[in-house]
Coordinates of C-alpha atoms and ligand atoms in Angstrom, one line a residue:
X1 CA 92.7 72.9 113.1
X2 CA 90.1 73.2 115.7
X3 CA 87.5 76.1 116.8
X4 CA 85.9 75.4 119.9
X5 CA 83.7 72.8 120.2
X6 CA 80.4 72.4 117.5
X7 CA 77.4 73.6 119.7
X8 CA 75.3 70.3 120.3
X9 CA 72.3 71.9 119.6
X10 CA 72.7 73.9 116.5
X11 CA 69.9 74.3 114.6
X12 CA 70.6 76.3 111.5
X13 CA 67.0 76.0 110.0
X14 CA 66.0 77.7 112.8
X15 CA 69.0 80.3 113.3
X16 CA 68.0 81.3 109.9
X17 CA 64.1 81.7 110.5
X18 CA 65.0 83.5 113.8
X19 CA 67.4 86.0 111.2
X20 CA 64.8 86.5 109.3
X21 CA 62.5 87.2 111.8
X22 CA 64.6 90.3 113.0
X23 CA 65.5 91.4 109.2
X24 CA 61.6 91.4 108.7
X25 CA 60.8 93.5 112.3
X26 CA 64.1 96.0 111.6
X27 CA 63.1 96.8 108.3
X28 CA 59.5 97.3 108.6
X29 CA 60.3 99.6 112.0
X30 CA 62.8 101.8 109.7
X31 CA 60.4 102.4 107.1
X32 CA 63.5 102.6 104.1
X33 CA 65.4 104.4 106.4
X34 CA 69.1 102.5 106.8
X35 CA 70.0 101.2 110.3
X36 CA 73.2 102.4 111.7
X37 CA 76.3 100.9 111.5
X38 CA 76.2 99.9 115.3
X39 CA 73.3 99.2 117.9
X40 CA 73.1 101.2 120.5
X41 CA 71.5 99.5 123.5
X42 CA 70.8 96.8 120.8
X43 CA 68.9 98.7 119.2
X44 CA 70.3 100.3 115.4
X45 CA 68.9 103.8 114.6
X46 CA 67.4 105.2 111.7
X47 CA 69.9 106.5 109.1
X48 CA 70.7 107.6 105.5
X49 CA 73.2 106.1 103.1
X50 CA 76.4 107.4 104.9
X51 CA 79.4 105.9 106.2
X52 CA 80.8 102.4 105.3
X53 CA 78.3 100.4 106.2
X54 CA 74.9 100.7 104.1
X55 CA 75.6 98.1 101.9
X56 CA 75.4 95.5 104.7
X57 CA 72.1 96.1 105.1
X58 CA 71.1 96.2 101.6
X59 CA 73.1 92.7 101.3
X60 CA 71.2 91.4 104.3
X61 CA 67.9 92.2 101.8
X62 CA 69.2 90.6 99.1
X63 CA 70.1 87.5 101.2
X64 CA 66.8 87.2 102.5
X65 CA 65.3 87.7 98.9
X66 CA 67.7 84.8 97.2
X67 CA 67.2 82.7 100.1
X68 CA 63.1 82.8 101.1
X69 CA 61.8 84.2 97.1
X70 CA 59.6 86.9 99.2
X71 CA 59.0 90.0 97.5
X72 CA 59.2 92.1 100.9
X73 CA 62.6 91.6 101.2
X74 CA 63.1 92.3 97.1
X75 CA 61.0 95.0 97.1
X76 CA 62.7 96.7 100.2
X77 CA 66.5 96.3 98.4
X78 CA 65.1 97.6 95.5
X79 CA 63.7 100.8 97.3
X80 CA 67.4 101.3 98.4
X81 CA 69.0 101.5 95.1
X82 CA 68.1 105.2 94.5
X83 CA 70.5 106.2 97.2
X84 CA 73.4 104.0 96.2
X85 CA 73.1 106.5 92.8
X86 CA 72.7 109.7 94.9
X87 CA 75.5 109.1 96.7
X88 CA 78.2 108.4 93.4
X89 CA 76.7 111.7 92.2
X90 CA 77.5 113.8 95.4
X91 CA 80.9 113.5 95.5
X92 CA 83.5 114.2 98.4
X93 CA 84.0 111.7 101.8
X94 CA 80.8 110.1 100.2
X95 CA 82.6 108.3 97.4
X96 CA 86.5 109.0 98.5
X97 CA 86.6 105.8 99.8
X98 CA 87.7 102.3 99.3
X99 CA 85.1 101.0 100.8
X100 CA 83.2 101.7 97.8
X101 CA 84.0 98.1 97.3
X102 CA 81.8 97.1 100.2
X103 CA 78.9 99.6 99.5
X104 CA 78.5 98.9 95.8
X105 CA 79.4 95.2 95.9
X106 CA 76.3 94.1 98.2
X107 CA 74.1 97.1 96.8
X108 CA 73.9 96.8 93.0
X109 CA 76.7 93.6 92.0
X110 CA 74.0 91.7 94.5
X111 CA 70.8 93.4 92.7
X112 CA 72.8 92.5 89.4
X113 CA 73.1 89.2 90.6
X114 CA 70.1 88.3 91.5
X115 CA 67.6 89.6 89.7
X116 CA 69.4 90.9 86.3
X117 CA 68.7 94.5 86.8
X118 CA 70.9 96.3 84.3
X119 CA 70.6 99.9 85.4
X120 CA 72.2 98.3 88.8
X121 CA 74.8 96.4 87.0
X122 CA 75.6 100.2 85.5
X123 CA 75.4 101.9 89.0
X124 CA 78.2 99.2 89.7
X125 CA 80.1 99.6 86.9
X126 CA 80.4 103.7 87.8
X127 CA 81.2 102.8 91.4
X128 CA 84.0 100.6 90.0
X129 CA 85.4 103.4 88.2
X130 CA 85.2 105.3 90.8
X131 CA 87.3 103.7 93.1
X132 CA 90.0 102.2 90.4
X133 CA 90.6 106.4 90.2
X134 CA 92.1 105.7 93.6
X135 CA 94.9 104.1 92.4
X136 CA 98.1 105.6 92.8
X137 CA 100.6 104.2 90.2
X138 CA 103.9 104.7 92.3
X139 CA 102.7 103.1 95.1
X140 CA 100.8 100.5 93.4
X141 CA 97.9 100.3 95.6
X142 CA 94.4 102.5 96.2
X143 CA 94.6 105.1 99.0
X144 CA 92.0 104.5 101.5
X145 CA 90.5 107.5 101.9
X146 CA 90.3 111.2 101.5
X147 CA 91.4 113.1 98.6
X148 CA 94.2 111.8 96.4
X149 CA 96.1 115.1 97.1
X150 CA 95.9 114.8 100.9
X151 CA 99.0 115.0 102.2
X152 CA 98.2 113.5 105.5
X153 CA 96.6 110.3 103.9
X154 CA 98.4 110.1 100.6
X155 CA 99.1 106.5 100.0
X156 CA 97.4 105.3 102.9
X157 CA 96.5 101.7 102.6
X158 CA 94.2 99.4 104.8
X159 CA 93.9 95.8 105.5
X160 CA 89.8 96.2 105.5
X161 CA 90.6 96.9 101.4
X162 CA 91.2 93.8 100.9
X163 CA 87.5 92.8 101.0
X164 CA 86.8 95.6 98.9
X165 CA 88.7 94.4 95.5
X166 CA 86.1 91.8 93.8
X167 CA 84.3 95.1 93.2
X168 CA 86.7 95.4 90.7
X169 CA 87.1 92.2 89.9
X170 CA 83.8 91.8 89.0
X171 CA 84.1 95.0 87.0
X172 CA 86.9 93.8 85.3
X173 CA 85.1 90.9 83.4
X174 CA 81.5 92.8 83.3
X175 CA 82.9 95.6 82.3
X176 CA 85.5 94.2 79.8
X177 CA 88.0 96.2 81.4
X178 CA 90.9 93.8 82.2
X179 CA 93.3 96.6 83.4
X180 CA 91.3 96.6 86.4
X181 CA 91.6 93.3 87.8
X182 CA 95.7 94.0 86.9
X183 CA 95.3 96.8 89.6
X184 CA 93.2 95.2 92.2
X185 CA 95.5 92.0 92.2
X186 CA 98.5 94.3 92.5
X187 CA 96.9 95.7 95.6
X188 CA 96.4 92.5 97.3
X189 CA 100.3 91.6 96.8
X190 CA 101.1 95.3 97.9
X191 CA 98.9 94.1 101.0
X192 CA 100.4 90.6 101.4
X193 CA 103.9 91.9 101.2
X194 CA 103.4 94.9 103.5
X195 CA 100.5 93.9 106.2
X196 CA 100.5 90.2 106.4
X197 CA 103.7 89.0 108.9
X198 CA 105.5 86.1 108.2
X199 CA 103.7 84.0 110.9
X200 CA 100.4 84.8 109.7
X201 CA 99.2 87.8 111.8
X202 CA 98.1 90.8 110.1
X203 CA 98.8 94.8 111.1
X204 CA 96.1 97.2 109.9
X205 CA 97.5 99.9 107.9
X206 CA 101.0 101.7 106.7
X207 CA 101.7 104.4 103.6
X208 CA 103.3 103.7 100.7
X209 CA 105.2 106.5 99.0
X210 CA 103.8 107.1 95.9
X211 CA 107.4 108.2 94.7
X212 CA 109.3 105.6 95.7
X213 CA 107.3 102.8 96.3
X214 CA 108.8 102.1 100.0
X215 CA 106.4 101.2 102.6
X216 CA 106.5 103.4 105.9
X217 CA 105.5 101.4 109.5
X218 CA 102.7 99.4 110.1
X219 CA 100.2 101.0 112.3
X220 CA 96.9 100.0 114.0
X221 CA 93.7 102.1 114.0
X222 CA 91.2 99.6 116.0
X223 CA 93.7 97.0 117.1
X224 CA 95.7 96.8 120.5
X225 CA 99.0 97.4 119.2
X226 CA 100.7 97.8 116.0
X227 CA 102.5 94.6 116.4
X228 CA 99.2 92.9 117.3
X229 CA 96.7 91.2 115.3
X230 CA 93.6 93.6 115.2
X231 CA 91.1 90.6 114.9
X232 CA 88.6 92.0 112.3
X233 CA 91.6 93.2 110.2
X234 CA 93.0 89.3 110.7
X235 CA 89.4 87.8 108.9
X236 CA 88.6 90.7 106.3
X237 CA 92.5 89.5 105.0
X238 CA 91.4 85.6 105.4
X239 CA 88.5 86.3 103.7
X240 CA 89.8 89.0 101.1
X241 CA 93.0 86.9 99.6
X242 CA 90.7 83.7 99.6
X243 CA 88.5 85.8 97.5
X244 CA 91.5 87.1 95.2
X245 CA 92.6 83.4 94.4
X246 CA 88.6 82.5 93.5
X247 CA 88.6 85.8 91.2
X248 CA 92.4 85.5 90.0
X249 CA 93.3 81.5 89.9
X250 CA 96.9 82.8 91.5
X251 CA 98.0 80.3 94.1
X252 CA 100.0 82.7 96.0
X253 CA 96.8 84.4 97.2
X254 CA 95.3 81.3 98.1
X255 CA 98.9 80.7 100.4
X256 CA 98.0 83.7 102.2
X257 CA 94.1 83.0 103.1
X258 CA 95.7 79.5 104.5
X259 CA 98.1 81.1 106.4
X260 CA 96.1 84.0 108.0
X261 CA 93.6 81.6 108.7
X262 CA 95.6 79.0 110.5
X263 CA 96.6 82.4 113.1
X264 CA 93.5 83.4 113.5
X265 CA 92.2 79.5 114.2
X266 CA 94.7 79.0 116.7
X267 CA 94.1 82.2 118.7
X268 CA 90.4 81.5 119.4
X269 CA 89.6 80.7 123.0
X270 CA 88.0 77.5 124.2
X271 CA 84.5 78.5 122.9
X272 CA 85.6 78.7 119.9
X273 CA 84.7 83.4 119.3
X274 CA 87.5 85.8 118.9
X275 CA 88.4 88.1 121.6
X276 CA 88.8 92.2 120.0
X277 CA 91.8 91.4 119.1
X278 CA 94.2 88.3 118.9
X279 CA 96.4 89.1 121.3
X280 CA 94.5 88.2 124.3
X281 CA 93.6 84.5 125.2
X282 CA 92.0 82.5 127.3
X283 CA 91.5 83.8 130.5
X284 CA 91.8 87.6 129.9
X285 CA 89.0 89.7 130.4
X286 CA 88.3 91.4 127.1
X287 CA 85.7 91.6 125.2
X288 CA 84.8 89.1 122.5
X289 CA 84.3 90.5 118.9
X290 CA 81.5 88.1 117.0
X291 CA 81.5 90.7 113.6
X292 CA 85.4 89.2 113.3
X293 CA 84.7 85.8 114.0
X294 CA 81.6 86.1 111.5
X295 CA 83.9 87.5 108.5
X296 CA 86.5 84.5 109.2
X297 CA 83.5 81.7 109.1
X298 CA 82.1 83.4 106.2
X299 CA 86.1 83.4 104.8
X300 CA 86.7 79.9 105.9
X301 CA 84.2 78.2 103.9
X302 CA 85.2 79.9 101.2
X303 CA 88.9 79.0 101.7
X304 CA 88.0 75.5 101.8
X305 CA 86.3 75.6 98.5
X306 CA 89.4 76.7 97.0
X307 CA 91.3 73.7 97.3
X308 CA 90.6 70.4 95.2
X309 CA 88.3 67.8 96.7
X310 CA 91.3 65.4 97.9
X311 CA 92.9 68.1 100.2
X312 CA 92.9 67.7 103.1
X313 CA 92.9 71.6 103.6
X314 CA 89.3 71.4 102.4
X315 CA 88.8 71.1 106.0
X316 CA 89.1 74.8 106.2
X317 CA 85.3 74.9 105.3
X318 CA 84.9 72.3 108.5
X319 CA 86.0 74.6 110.5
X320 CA 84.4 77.7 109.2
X321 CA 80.9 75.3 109.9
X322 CA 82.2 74.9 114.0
X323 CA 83.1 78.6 113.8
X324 CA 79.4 78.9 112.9
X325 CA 78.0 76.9 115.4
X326 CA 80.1 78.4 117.7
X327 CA 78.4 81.9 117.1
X328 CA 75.0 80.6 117.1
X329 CA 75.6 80.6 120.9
X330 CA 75.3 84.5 120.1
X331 CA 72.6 85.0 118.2
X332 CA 70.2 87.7 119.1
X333 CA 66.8 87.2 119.3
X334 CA 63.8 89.9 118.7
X335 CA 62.3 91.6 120.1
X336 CA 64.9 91.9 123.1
X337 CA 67.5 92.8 120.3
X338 CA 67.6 94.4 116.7
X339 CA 71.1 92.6 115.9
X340 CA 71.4 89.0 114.5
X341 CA 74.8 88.6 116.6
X342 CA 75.5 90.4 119.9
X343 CA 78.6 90.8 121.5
X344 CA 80.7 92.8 118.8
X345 CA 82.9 95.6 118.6
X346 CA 83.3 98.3 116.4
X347 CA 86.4 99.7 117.7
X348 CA 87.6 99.0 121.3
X349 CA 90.4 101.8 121.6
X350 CA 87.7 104.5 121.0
X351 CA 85.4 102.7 122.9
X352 CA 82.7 102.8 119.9
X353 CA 80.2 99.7 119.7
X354 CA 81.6 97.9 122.5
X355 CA 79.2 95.0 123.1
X356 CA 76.5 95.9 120.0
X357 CA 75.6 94.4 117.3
X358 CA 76.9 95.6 114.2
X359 CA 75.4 95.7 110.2
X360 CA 78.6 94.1 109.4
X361 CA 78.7 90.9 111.7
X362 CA 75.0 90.5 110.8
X363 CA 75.8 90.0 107.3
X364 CA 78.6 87.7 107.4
X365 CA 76.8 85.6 109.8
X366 CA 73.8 85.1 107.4
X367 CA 75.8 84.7 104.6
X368 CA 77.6 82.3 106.3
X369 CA 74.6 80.5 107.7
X370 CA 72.7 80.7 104.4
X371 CA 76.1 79.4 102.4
X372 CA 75.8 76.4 104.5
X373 CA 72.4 75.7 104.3
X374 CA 72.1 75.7 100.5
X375 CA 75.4 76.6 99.2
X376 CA 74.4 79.9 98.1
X377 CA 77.9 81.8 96.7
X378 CA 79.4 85.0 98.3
X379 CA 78.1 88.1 96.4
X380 CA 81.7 89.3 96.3
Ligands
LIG401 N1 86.4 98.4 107.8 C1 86.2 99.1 109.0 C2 86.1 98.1 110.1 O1 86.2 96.9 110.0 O2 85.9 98.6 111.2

């Protein structure tokens, strides 16, 4: 198991006070506003709590806060909240969404979390329920989005979702509702059995007939191909069913972290960052994409923390650390950029966020880097 060599001069005290640095300047430029989801020119733009990304951002707060104790960075996160609770209430694209899991998981399970704030721990709760009304019995899965009743998206499911079920997991113990942790782990094996290949490689999305239960072909939304492996799809699953075994114990889940991970190690180039997707290799002239390679760090050390000490595939959290350093090679630096990691991609077919920064890579790659440095747990 290698990724590219460890950067000789890797500082991570200092990749995290240069973070921090450009969490600081960002967030005292957008006033409370969010930033975008993407940079544009490097630069993320003002916006409201829309989309799937928000909660990165308010995660990237919270990080700061747990990590550094300063109240700017508390106080900031906190200021947020009100528009994670607007945005249940409103109803519509807003909340039909798996990705509630994302939004509310780093927005009030983090405020929960770190500073025992119950009226977040109930916004969490409701954005649980919320998305465990996505389930569709038949299929045995939640759609990902649009209306339940949608016939063009009805049982629609998505590798990204895999990230998004400790939201219920979490909900399921805090909560005391049990029956929700049933359905999230029953999604994952829906996802494992339909999206994850047998050598490892992931496709991003198929629909599952809520009638019958049978799967219909894999397809790709931001991959190259639907037989490829779209490379962000390939770590939120690394990271998603290495997060199932911590919440569910089920060694079957654990099985398929290993095994998407060893695919997605063995298809990074030389210097050690995913190309877009895993497809290409050394050589071709794509684009790399740093968010994925971020999520699959952040999953790696993870992973390796799910095996006993005497395995030897503890050593997934070894590589997750030279997946790091590898990134730091990356790392923006203000004022010339907003981002904390350059050189991602949002989605390369539609040519969106080619070569930006993105909310999403910024948070893994602090996570990551603050997991290391102190070995702060994952919020999810
Ligand atoms: N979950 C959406 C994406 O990764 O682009």
């Amino acid at each position: 198991m290698t990724a590219g060599a460890a950067e000789p001069g890797f500082d991570r005290a200092l990749r995290v006070e240069r973070a921090l640095r450009a969490v600081r300047a960002l967030g005292e430029r957008l006033e409370g506003a969010f930033p975008s989801g993407c940079t544009r020119g490097l630069r993320y733009e003002p916006a409201g709590n829309q989309e799937w990304t928000p909660g990165f951002w308010s995660g990237i707060l919270w990080l700061a806060y747990r990590h550094t104790g300063d109240g700017w960075y508390r106080a900031a996160a906190e200021a947020l909240l009100p528009s994670f609770a607007e945005r249940l209430g409103g109803g519509g694209p807003a909340v039909e969404t798996h990705d509630l899991g994302f939004l509310y998981t780093l927005s009030a399970v983090a405020a929960w979390k770190t500073t025992g704030d119950a009226g977040a721990r109930a916004l969490a709760l409701r954005a649980a329920d919320l998305l465990s009304r996505r389930h569709l019995p038949g299929a045995g899965v939640f759609q990902a989005w649009g209306p339940l009743d949608d016939p063009d998206r009805r049982g629609l499911v998505i590798i990204d979702s895999a990230m998004n079920m400790p939201l219920l997991f979490w909900a399921a113990r805090e909560g005391e509702r049990p029956g929700l942790g049933v359905l999230a782990a029953g999604h994952l094996r829906a996802l494992a059995r339909h999206l994850v290949r047998e050598d490892g490689s992931t496709g991003q999305t198929c629909r599952i007939d809520p009638v019958t239960g049978r799967a219909g072909p894999v397809r790709t939304h931001q991959g190259r191909a639907a037989d490829s492996a779209w490379a962000r799809g390939q770590a939120w699953a690394l990271y998603g069913f290495a997060l199932a075994h911590r919440h569910t114990g089920e060694d079957a889940f654990r099985d398929v972290a290993a095994r998407v991970a060893d695919y997605f190690v063995a298809r990074l180039p030389r210097d050690g960052v995913a190309f877009w997707d895993l497809s290409f290799g050394e050589g071709d002239a794509q684009e790399k994409d740093t968010s994925a390679s971020a999520i699959a760090a952040a999953g790696l050390l993870e992973l390796g923390e799910r095996f006993p000490p005497a395995d030897p595939r503890r050593a997934y959290t070894e590589t997750g650390e030279r997946m790091l350093a590898a990134l730091s090679a990356h790392q923006g630096s203000p004022p010339s950029a907003d981002g904390l990691l350059l050189h991602a991609v949002y989605d390369r077919p539609r040519g969106l966020g080619v070569g930006e920064s993105c909310l999403w890579g910024d948070y893994f790659y602090l996570e990551a880097l603050l997991r290391t440095e102190r070995a702060a747990p994952s919020f999810f």
